[in-house]
Amino acid sequence: MSRPSSPPTVLRNPHPVSPSASGAIDILILGAGWTSTFLLPLLKTRNLTFAATTRTGHAIPGHLPSTIPFTFLPDSNDLEPYRHLPAARYILITFPLKGQGQSTRLAESYSRVHTEHQDVRRWIQLGSTGIWKGDGWHDRHSPVDLENPRALAEEELLALLGKQACVMNLAGLWGGDRQPRKWVERVAKTKEE
């Protein structure tokens, strides 16, 4: 594939907002799925510039007329898909990365194409609460199960990027299509649990 003749379209907040002085947008959302239903309105109210990806480039009704088509291929060395993504100060990864190598592949591929702003770029991975060992309450100091593929990828991202990355393990997300009645049986098999 060849590089597109014109730069990719960056989907911006409909309010008159400019990218930062550096030319980078504020936030790039890799995987505008369920979380985008509440995140995009928040970004708009904060007057932040943003772009979002989906596998197909489809619209997000009420929020974006289209998204940037992007599919992360963990075994591919092809940098072409990353050339269609804009430079961003914050990159939010909403899809699961699994096992060793995926976090490195994603971050390094993006950074090879977008060499500017690397010293100020920050990465955020939406993580899994299923990575912790044992029962009971867990926090950021709890040991993780390093046999869990998502835990491996989350630890890899943190080790690779240090203070330029964080993992947000969000628990109990519901609303819209995510309803407790659809997943409660996976969490608690009996009323006592």
PDB file of N, CA and C in Angstrom, residues 8-96:
ATOM      1  N   PRO A   8      -4.947  12.220   6.684  1.00  0.00           N
ATOM      2  CA  PRO A   8      -6.228  11.666   7.096  1.00  0.00           C
ATOM      3  C   PRO A   8      -7.125  12.741   7.685  1.00  0.00           C
ATOM      4  N   THR A   9      -8.408  12.534   7.549  1.00  0.00           N
ATOM      5  CA  THR A   9      -9.368  13.460   8.136  1.00  0.00           C
ATOM      6  C   THR A   9      -9.399  13.245   9.637  1.00  0.00           C
ATOM      7  N   VAL A  10      -9.204  14.290  10.383  1.00  0.00           N
ATOM      8  CA  VAL A  10      -9.275  14.212  11.837  1.00  0.00           C
ATOM      9  C   VAL A  10     -10.656  14.696  12.236  1.00  0.00           C
ATOM     10  N   LEU A  11     -11.343  13.849  12.952  1.00  0.00           N
ATOM     11  CA  LEU A  11     -12.683  14.195  13.383  1.00  0.00           C
ATOM     12  C   LEU A  11     -12.579  15.030  14.641  1.00  0.00           C
ATOM     13  N   ARG A  12     -13.040  16.218  14.563  1.00  0.00           N
ATOM     14  CA  ARG A  12     -12.902  17.137  15.671  1.00  0.00           C
ATOM     15  C   ARG A  12     -14.250  17.403  16.307  1.00  0.00           C
ATOM     16  N   ASN A  13     -14.139  17.909  17.473  1.00  0.00           N
ATOM     17  CA  ASN A  13     -15.286  18.404  18.213  1.00  0.00           C
ATOM     18  C   ASN A  13     -16.008  19.416  17.314  1.00  0.00           C
ATOM     19  N   PRO A  14     -17.333  19.392  17.260  1.00  0.00           N
ATOM     20  CA  PRO A  14     -18.042  20.344  16.404  1.00  0.00           C
ATOM     21  C   PRO A  14     -17.925  21.788  16.877  1.00  0.00           C
ATOM     22  N   HIS A  15     -17.442  22.007  18.081  1.00  0.00           N
ATOM     23  CA  HIS A  15     -17.208  23.359  18.565  1.00  0.00           C
ATOM     24  C   HIS A  15     -15.923  23.884  17.944  1.00  0.00           C
ATOM     25  N   PRO A  16     -15.769  25.191  17.776  1.00  0.00           N
ATOM     26  CA  PRO A  16     -14.547  25.709  17.157  1.00  0.00           C
ATOM     27  C   PRO A  16     -13.348  25.544  18.093  1.00  0.00           C
ATOM     28  N   VAL A  17     -12.587  24.488  17.862  1.00  0.00           N
ATOM     29  CA  VAL A  17     -11.426  24.185  18.694  1.00  0.00           C
ATOM     30  C   VAL A  17     -10.251  23.909  17.784  1.00  0.00           C
ATOM     31  N   SER A  18      -9.081  24.365  18.165  1.00  0.00           N
ATOM     32  CA  SER A  18      -7.879  24.119  17.391  1.00  0.00           C
ATOM     33  C   SER A  18      -7.046  23.041  18.058  1.00  0.00           C
ATOM     34  N   PRO A  19      -6.280  22.274  17.256  1.00  0.00           N
ATOM     35  CA  PRO A  19      -5.340  21.361  17.885  1.00  0.00           C
ATOM     36  C   PRO A  19      -4.347  22.178  18.704  1.00  0.00           C
ATOM     37  N   SER A  20      -3.602  21.489  19.531  1.00  0.00           N
ATOM     38  CA  SER A  20      -2.597  22.195  20.322  1.00  0.00           C
ATOM     39  C   SER A  20      -1.608  22.867  19.383  1.00  0.00           C
ATOM     40  N   ALA A  21      -0.788  23.742  19.906  1.00  0.00           N
ATOM     41  CA  ALA A  21       0.177  24.472  19.096  1.00  0.00           C
ATOM     42  C   ALA A  21       1.107  23.517  18.352  1.00  0.00           C
ATOM     43  N   SER A  22       1.282  22.316  18.870  1.00  0.00           N
ATOM     44  CA  SER A  22       2.172  21.341  18.245  1.00  0.00           C
ATOM     45  C   SER A  22       1.552  20.698  17.006  1.00  0.00           C
ATOM     46  N   GLY A  23       0.249  20.864  16.791  1.00  0.00           N
ATOM     47  CA  GLY A  23      -0.424  20.250  15.662  1.00  0.00           C
ATOM     48  C   GLY A  23      -1.039  18.903  15.984  1.00  0.00           C
ATOM     49  N   ALA A  24      -0.765  18.369  17.150  1.00  0.00           N
ATOM     50  CA  ALA A  24      -1.339  17.086  17.549  1.00  0.00           C
ATOM     51  C   ALA A  24      -2.727  17.305  18.142  1.00  0.00           C
ATOM     52  N   ILE A  25      -3.601  16.334  17.926  1.00  0.00           N
ATOM     53  CA  ILE A  25      -4.894  16.395  18.595  1.00  0.00           C
ATOM     54  C   ILE A  25      -4.694  16.019  20.061  1.00  0.00           C
ATOM     55  N   ASP A  26      -5.701  16.276  20.872  1.00  0.00           N
ATOM     56  CA  ASP A  26      -5.575  15.948  22.287  1.00  0.00           C
ATOM     57  C   ASP A  26      -5.641  14.445  22.539  1.00  0.00           C
ATOM     58  N   ILE A  27      -6.660  13.779  21.984  1.00  0.00           N
ATOM     59  CA  ILE A  27      -6.880  12.368  22.304  1.00  0.00           C
ATOM     60  C   ILE A  27      -7.219  11.568  21.053  1.00  0.00           C
ATOM     61  N   LEU A  28      -6.548  10.450  20.899  1.00  0.00           N
ATOM     62  CA  LEU A  28      -6.875   9.470  19.868  1.00  0.00           C
ATOM     63  C   LEU A  28      -7.435   8.244  20.588  1.00  0.00           C
ATOM     64  N   ILE A  29      -8.663   7.882  20.258  1.00  0.00           N
ATOM     65  CA  ILE A  29      -9.307   6.718  20.855  1.00  0.00           C
ATOM     66  C   ILE A  29      -9.171   5.558  19.878  1.00  0.00           C
ATOM     67  N   LEU A  30      -8.390   4.571  20.262  1.00  0.00           N
ATOM     68  CA  LEU A  30      -8.250   3.377  19.443  1.00  0.00           C
ATOM     69  C   LEU A  30      -9.321   2.384  19.883  1.00  0.00           C
ATOM     70  N   GLY A  31     -10.347   2.272  19.077  1.00  0.00           N
ATOM     71  CA  GLY A  31     -11.451   1.376  19.392  1.00  0.00           C
ATOM     72  C   GLY A  31     -12.616   2.101  20.028  1.00  0.00           C
ATOM     73  N   ALA A  32     -13.343   2.866  19.235  1.00  0.00           N
ATOM     74  CA  ALA A  32     -14.472   3.650  19.760  1.00  0.00           C
ATOM     75  C   ALA A  32     -15.700   2.764  19.867  1.00  0.00           C
ATOM     76  N   GLY A  33     -15.723   1.937  20.868  1.00  0.00           N
ATOM     77  CA  GLY A  33     -16.861   1.064  21.104  1.00  0.00           C
ATOM     78  C   GLY A  33     -17.759   1.627  22.185  1.00  0.00           C
ATOM     79  N   TRP A  34     -18.131   0.771  23.111  1.00  0.00           N
ATOM     80  CA  TRP A  34     -19.085   1.128  24.154  1.00  0.00           C
ATOM     81  C   TRP A  34     -18.633   2.344  24.967  1.00  0.00           C
ATOM     82  N   THR A  35     -17.366   2.432  25.319  1.00  0.00           N
ATOM     83  CA  THR A  35     -16.910   3.555  26.153  1.00  0.00           C
ATOM     84  C   THR A  35     -17.067   4.900  25.451  1.00  0.00           C
ATOM     85  N   SER A  36     -17.079   4.885  24.123  1.00  0.00           N
ATOM     86  CA  SER A  36     -17.218   6.158  23.404  1.00  0.00           C
ATOM     87  C   SER A  36     -18.587   6.780  23.606  1.00  0.00           C
ATOM     88  N   THR A  37     -19.584   5.998  23.993  1.00  0.00           N
ATOM     89  CA  THR A  37     -20.924   6.553  24.176  1.00  0.00           C
ATOM     90  C   THR A  37     -20.977   7.582  25.301  1.00  0.00           C
ATOM     91  N   PHE A  38     -20.104   7.456  26.276  1.00  0.00           N
ATOM     92  CA  PHE A  38     -20.047   8.481  27.319  1.00  0.00           C
ATOM     93  C   PHE A  38     -18.784   9.331  27.224  1.00  0.00           C
ATOM     94  N   LEU A  39     -17.728   8.802  26.602  1.00  0.00           N
ATOM     95  CA  LEU A  39     -16.474   9.549  26.509  1.00  0.00           C
ATOM     96  C   LEU A  39     -16.560  10.687  25.485  1.00  0.00           C
ATOM     97  N   LEU A  40     -17.131  10.438  24.327  1.00  0.00           N
ATOM     98  CA  LEU A  40     -17.190  11.474  23.292  1.00  0.00           C
ATOM     99  C   LEU A  40     -17.957  12.719  23.740  1.00  0.00           C
ATOM    100  N   PRO A  41     -19.134  12.579  24.374  1.00  0.00           N
ATOM    101  CA  PRO A  41     -19.806  13.790  24.864  1.00  0.00           C
ATOM    102  C   PRO A  41     -18.957  14.550  25.890  1.00  0.00           C
ATOM    103  N   LEU A  42     -18.228  13.825  26.721  1.00  0.00           N
ATOM    104  CA  LEU A  42     -17.364  14.476  27.711  1.00  0.00           C
ATOM    105  C   LEU A  42     -16.236  15.248  27.024  1.00  0.00           C
ATOM    106  N   LEU A  43     -15.621  14.662  26.019  1.00  0.00           N
ATOM    107  CA  LEU A  43     -14.555  15.351  25.285  1.00  0.00           C
ATOM    108  C   LEU A  43     -15.073  16.622  24.625  1.00  0.00           C
ATOM    109  N   LYS A  44     -16.289  16.549  24.083  1.00  0.00           N
ATOM    110  CA  LYS A  44     -16.885  17.724  23.450  1.00  0.00           C
ATOM    111  C   LYS A  44     -17.121  18.839  24.465  1.00  0.00           C
ATOM    112  N   THR A  45     -17.647  18.501  25.622  1.00  0.00           N
ATOM    113  CA  THR A  45     -17.921  19.541  26.625  1.00  0.00           C
ATOM    114  C   THR A  45     -16.639  20.156  27.163  1.00  0.00           C
ATOM    115  N   ARG A  46     -15.542  19.402  27.107  1.00  0.00           N
ATOM    116  CA  ARG A  46     -14.242  19.918  27.574  1.00  0.00           C
ATOM    117  C   ARG A  46     -13.470  20.624  26.465  1.00  0.00           C
ATOM    118  N   ASN A  47     -14.067  20.701  25.276  1.00  0.00           N
ATOM    119  CA  ASN A  47     -13.432  21.336  24.119  1.00  0.00           C
ATOM    120  C   ASN A  47     -12.076  20.734  23.776  1.00  0.00           C
ATOM    121  N   LEU A  48     -11.995  19.411  23.847  1.00  0.00           N
ATOM    122  CA  LEU A  48     -10.775  18.703  23.483  1.00  0.00           C
ATOM    123  C   LEU A  48     -10.885  18.209  22.048  1.00  0.00           C
ATOM    124  N   THR A  49      -9.792  18.269  21.319  1.00  0.00           N
ATOM    125  CA  THR A  49      -9.777  17.732  19.962  1.00  0.00           C
ATOM    126  C   THR A  49      -9.543  16.236  20.052  1.00  0.00           C
ATOM    127  N   PHE A  50     -10.190  15.492  19.172  1.00  0.00           N
ATOM    128  CA  PHE A  50     -10.082  14.044  19.258  1.00  0.00           C
ATOM    129  C   PHE A  50     -10.363  13.408  17.906  1.00  0.00           C
ATOM    130  N   ALA A  51      -9.928  12.170  17.805  1.00  0.00           N
ATOM    131  CA  ALA A  51     -10.257  11.301  16.679  1.00  0.00           C
ATOM    132  C   ALA A  51     -10.512   9.929  17.275  1.00  0.00           C
ATOM    133  N   ALA A  52     -11.278   9.128  16.564  1.00  0.00           N
ATOM    134  CA  ALA A  52     -11.615   7.808  17.067  1.00  0.00           C
ATOM    135  C   ALA A  52     -11.542   6.805  15.929  1.00  0.00           C
ATOM    136  N   THR A  53     -11.191   5.573  16.268  1.00  0.00           N
ATOM    137  CA  THR A  53     -11.133   4.513  15.278  1.00  0.00           C
ATOM    138  C   THR A  53     -12.188   3.457  15.561  1.00  0.00           C
ATOM    139  N   THR A  54     -12.588   2.789  14.496  1.00  0.00           N
ATOM    140  CA  THR A  54     -13.383   1.564  14.560  1.00  0.00           C
ATOM    141  C   THR A  54     -12.830   0.676  13.456  1.00  0.00           C
ATOM    142  N   ARG A  55     -13.195  -0.567  13.454  1.00  0.00           N
ATOM    143  CA  ARG A  55     -12.700  -1.459  12.403  1.00  0.00           C
ATOM    144  C   ARG A  55     -13.205  -1.055  11.025  1.00  0.00           C
ATOM    145  N   THR A  56     -14.416  -0.505  10.964  1.00  0.00           N
ATOM    146  CA  THR A  56     -15.039  -0.215   9.669  1.00  0.00           C
ATOM    147  C   THR A  56     -15.057   1.266   9.296  1.00  0.00           C
ATOM    148  N   GLY A  57     -14.780   2.161  10.245  1.00  0.00           N
ATOM    149  CA  GLY A  57     -14.883   3.588   9.970  1.00  0.00           C
ATOM    150  C   GLY A  57     -16.302   4.105  10.050  1.00  0.00           C
ATOM    151  N   HIS A  58     -17.183   3.337  10.666  1.00  0.00           N
ATOM    152  CA  HIS A  58     -18.600   3.710  10.730  1.00  0.00           C
ATOM    153  C   HIS A  58     -18.834   4.919  11.638  1.00  0.00           C
ATOM    154  N   ALA A  59     -20.006   5.501  11.462  1.00  0.00           N
ATOM    155  CA  ALA A  59     -20.428   6.638  12.285  1.00  0.00           C
ATOM    156  C   ALA A  59     -20.773   6.167  13.689  1.00  0.00           C
ATOM    157  N   ILE A  60     -20.707   7.086  14.618  1.00  0.00           N
ATOM    158  CA  ILE A  60     -21.213   6.848  15.962  1.00  0.00           C
ATOM    159  C   ILE A  60     -22.369   7.824  16.115  1.00  0.00           C
ATOM    160  N   PRO A  61     -23.578   7.323  15.900  1.00  0.00           N
ATOM    161  CA  PRO A  61     -24.761   8.200  15.853  1.00  0.00           C
ATOM    162  C   PRO A  61     -24.837   9.146  17.047  1.00  0.00           C
ATOM    163  N   GLY A  62     -25.081  10.408  16.719  1.00  0.00           N
ATOM    164  CA  GLY A  62     -25.190  11.433  17.747  1.00  0.00           C
ATOM    165  C   GLY A  62     -23.854  11.984  18.211  1.00  0.00           C
ATOM    166  N   HIS A  63     -22.750  11.380  17.737  1.00  0.00           N
ATOM    167  CA  HIS A  63     -21.433  11.815  18.218  1.00  0.00           C
ATOM    168  C   HIS A  63     -20.442  12.112  17.093  1.00  0.00           C
ATOM    169  N   LEU A  64     -20.307  11.189  16.135  1.00  0.00           N
ATOM    170  CA  LEU A  64     -19.341  11.367  15.044  1.00  0.00           C
ATOM    171  C   LEU A  64     -19.953  10.900  13.726  1.00  0.00           C
ATOM    172  N   PRO A  65     -19.767  11.672  12.648  1.00  0.00           N
ATOM    173  CA  PRO A  65     -20.302  11.241  11.356  1.00  0.00           C
ATOM    174  C   PRO A  65     -19.541  10.050  10.779  1.00  0.00           C
ATOM    175  N   SER A  66     -18.294   9.873  11.203  1.00  0.00           N
ATOM    176  CA  SER A  66     -17.492   8.727  10.778  1.00  0.00           C
ATOM    177  C   SER A  66     -16.306   8.600  11.727  1.00  0.00           C
ATOM    178  N   THR A  67     -15.664   7.453  11.656  1.00  0.00           N
ATOM    179  CA  THR A  67     -14.455   7.216  12.431  1.00  0.00           C
ATOM    180  C   THR A  67     -13.359   6.807  11.461  1.00  0.00           C
ATOM    181  N   ILE A  68     -12.160   6.670  11.956  1.00  0.00           N
ATOM    182  CA  ILE A  68     -11.037   6.250  11.114  1.00  0.00           C
ATOM    183  C   ILE A  68     -10.989   4.720  11.121  1.00  0.00           C
ATOM    184  N   PRO A  69     -11.046   4.083   9.943  1.00  0.00           N
ATOM    185  CA  PRO A  69     -10.939   2.630   9.925  1.00  0.00           C
ATOM    186  C   PRO A  69      -9.550   2.187  10.398  1.00  0.00           C
ATOM    187  N   PHE A  70      -9.508   1.310  11.384  1.00  0.00           N
ATOM    188  CA  PHE A  70      -8.231   0.801  11.899  1.00  0.00           C
ATOM    189  C   PHE A  70      -8.481  -0.535  12.583  1.00  0.00           C
ATOM    190  N   THR A  71      -7.695  -1.506  12.195  1.00  0.00           N
ATOM    191  CA  THR A  71      -7.727  -2.813  12.853  1.00  0.00           C
ATOM    192  C   THR A  71      -6.311  -3.121  13.293  1.00  0.00           C
ATOM    193  N   PHE A  72      -6.141  -3.373  14.575  1.00  0.00           N
ATOM    194  CA  PHE A  72      -4.828  -3.751  15.090  1.00  0.00           C
ATOM    195  C   PHE A  72      -4.557  -5.203  14.736  1.00  0.00           C
ATOM    196  N   LEU A  73      -3.461  -5.423  14.010  1.00  0.00           N
ATOM    197  CA  LEU A  73      -3.055  -6.771  13.624  1.00  0.00           C
ATOM    198  C   LEU A  73      -1.761  -7.080  14.373  1.00  0.00           C
ATOM    199  N   PRO A  74      -1.840  -7.846  15.446  1.00  0.00           N
ATOM    200  CA  PRO A  74      -0.684  -8.029  16.321  1.00  0.00           C
ATOM    201  C   PRO A  74       0.513  -8.722  15.682  1.00  0.00           C
ATOM    202  N   ASP A  75       0.304  -9.445  14.587  1.00  0.00           N
ATOM    203  CA  ASP A  75       1.416 -10.150  13.944  1.00  0.00           C
ATOM    204  C   ASP A  75       1.943  -9.430  12.710  1.00  0.00           C
ATOM    205  N   SER A  76       1.441  -8.234  12.437  1.00  0.00           N
ATOM    206  CA  SER A  76       1.819  -7.516  11.217  1.00  0.00           C
ATOM    207  C   SER A  76       2.887  -6.451  11.495  1.00  0.00           C
ATOM    208  N   ASN A  77       3.841  -6.365  10.586  1.00  0.00           N
ATOM    209  CA  ASN A  77       4.859  -5.312  10.642  1.00  0.00           C
ATOM    210  C   ASN A  77       4.486  -4.125   9.765  1.00  0.00           C
ATOM    211  N   ASP A  78       3.343  -4.172   9.107  1.00  0.00           N
ATOM    212  CA  ASP A  78       2.907  -3.127   8.183  1.00  0.00           C
ATOM    213  C   ASP A  78       2.580  -1.842   8.937  1.00  0.00           C
ATOM    214  N   LEU A  79       3.261  -0.769   8.603  1.00  0.00           N
ATOM    215  CA  LEU A  79       3.032   0.523   9.258  1.00  0.00           C
ATOM    216  C   LEU A  79       1.953   1.353   8.566  1.00  0.00           C
ATOM    217  N   GLU A  80       1.482   0.919   7.417  1.00  0.00           N
ATOM    218  CA  GLU A  80       0.496   1.690   6.657  1.00  0.00           C
ATOM    219  C   GLU A  80      -0.747   2.047   7.475  1.00  0.00           C
ATOM    220  N   PRO A  81      -1.344   1.128   8.230  1.00  0.00           N
ATOM    221  CA  PRO A  81      -2.539   1.511   9.002  1.00  0.00           C
ATOM    222  C   PRO A  81      -2.274   2.658   9.986  1.00  0.00           C
ATOM    223  N   TYR A  82      -1.074   2.763  10.481  1.00  0.00           N
ATOM    224  CA  TYR A  82      -0.733   3.805  11.450  1.00  0.00           C
ATOM    225  C   TYR A  82      -0.569   5.168  10.791  1.00  0.00           C
ATOM    226  N   ARG A  83      -0.306   5.171   9.490  1.00  0.00           N
ATOM    227  CA  ARG A  83      -0.179   6.437   8.756  1.00  0.00           C
ATOM    228  C   ARG A  83      -1.528   7.144   8.610  1.00  0.00           C
ATOM    229  N   HIS A  84      -2.605   6.416   8.764  1.00  0.00           N
ATOM    230  CA  HIS A  84      -3.943   7.003   8.670  1.00  0.00           C
ATOM    231  C   HIS A  84      -4.405   7.587  10.006  1.00  0.00           C
ATOM    232  N   LEU A  85      -3.635   7.362  11.049  1.00  0.00           N
ATOM    233  CA  LEU A  85      -3.984   7.884  12.366  1.00  0.00           C
ATOM    234  C   LEU A  85      -3.309   9.231  12.585  1.00  0.00           C
ATOM    235  N   PRO A  86      -3.961  10.155  13.240  1.00  0.00           N
ATOM    236  CA  PRO A  86      -3.349  11.463  13.495  1.00  0.00           C
ATOM    237  C   PRO A  86      -2.367  11.398  14.662  1.00  0.00           C
ATOM    238  N   ALA A  87      -1.477  12.369  14.708  1.00  0.00           N
ATOM    239  CA  ALA A  87      -0.604  12.527  15.877  1.00  0.00           C
ATOM    240  C   ALA A  87      -1.471  12.977  17.045  1.00  0.00           C
ATOM    241  N   ALA A  88      -1.212  12.416  18.207  1.00  0.00           N
ATOM    242  CA  ALA A  88      -2.030  12.737  19.379  1.00  0.00           C
ATOM    243  C   ALA A  88      -1.155  12.820  20.620  1.00  0.00           C
ATOM    244  N   ARG A  89      -1.612  13.641  21.549  1.00  0.00           N
ATOM    245  CA  ARG A  89      -0.909  13.751  22.836  1.00  0.00           C
ATOM    246  C   ARG A  89      -1.260  12.591  23.758  1.00  0.00           C
ATOM    247  N   TYR A  90      -2.496  12.121  23.703  1.00  0.00           N
ATOM    248  CA  TYR A  90      -2.942  10.982  24.504  1.00  0.00           C
ATOM    249  C   TYR A  90      -3.533   9.929  23.581  1.00  0.00           C
ATOM    250  N   ILE A  91      -3.155   8.678  23.818  1.00  0.00           N
ATOM    251  CA  ILE A  91      -3.699   7.574  23.050  1.00  0.00           C
ATOM    252  C   ILE A  91      -4.412   6.659  24.026  1.00  0.00           C
ATOM    253  N   LEU A  92      -5.704   6.494  23.817  1.00  0.00           N
ATOM    254  CA  LEU A  92      -6.526   5.636  24.658  1.00  0.00           C
ATOM    255  C   LEU A  92      -6.795   4.343  23.897  1.00  0.00           C
ATOM    256  N   ILE A  93      -6.338   3.229  24.459  1.00  0.00           N
ATOM    257  CA  ILE A  93      -6.544   1.910  23.856  1.00  0.00           C
ATOM    258  C   ILE A  93      -7.715   1.264  24.581  1.00  0.00           C
ATOM    259  N   THR A  94      -8.813   1.059  23.876  1.00  0.00           N
ATOM    260  CA  THR A  94      -9.996   0.498  24.526  1.00  0.00           C
ATOM    261  C   THR A  94     -10.187  -0.983  24.229  1.00  0.00           C
ATOM    262  N   PHE A  95      -9.494  -1.520  23.234  1.00  0.00           N
ATOM    263  CA  PHE A  95      -9.637  -2.948  22.929  1.00  0.00           C
ATOM    264  C   PHE A  95      -8.581  -3.733  23.703  1.00  0.00           C
ATOM    265  N   PRO A  96      -8.864  -5.007  23.967  1.00  0.00           N
ATOM    266  CA  PRO A  96      -7.920  -5.781  24.770  1.00  0.00           C
ATOM    267  C   PRO A  96      -6.658  -6.145  24.006  1.00  0.00           C
TER     268      PRO A  96
END
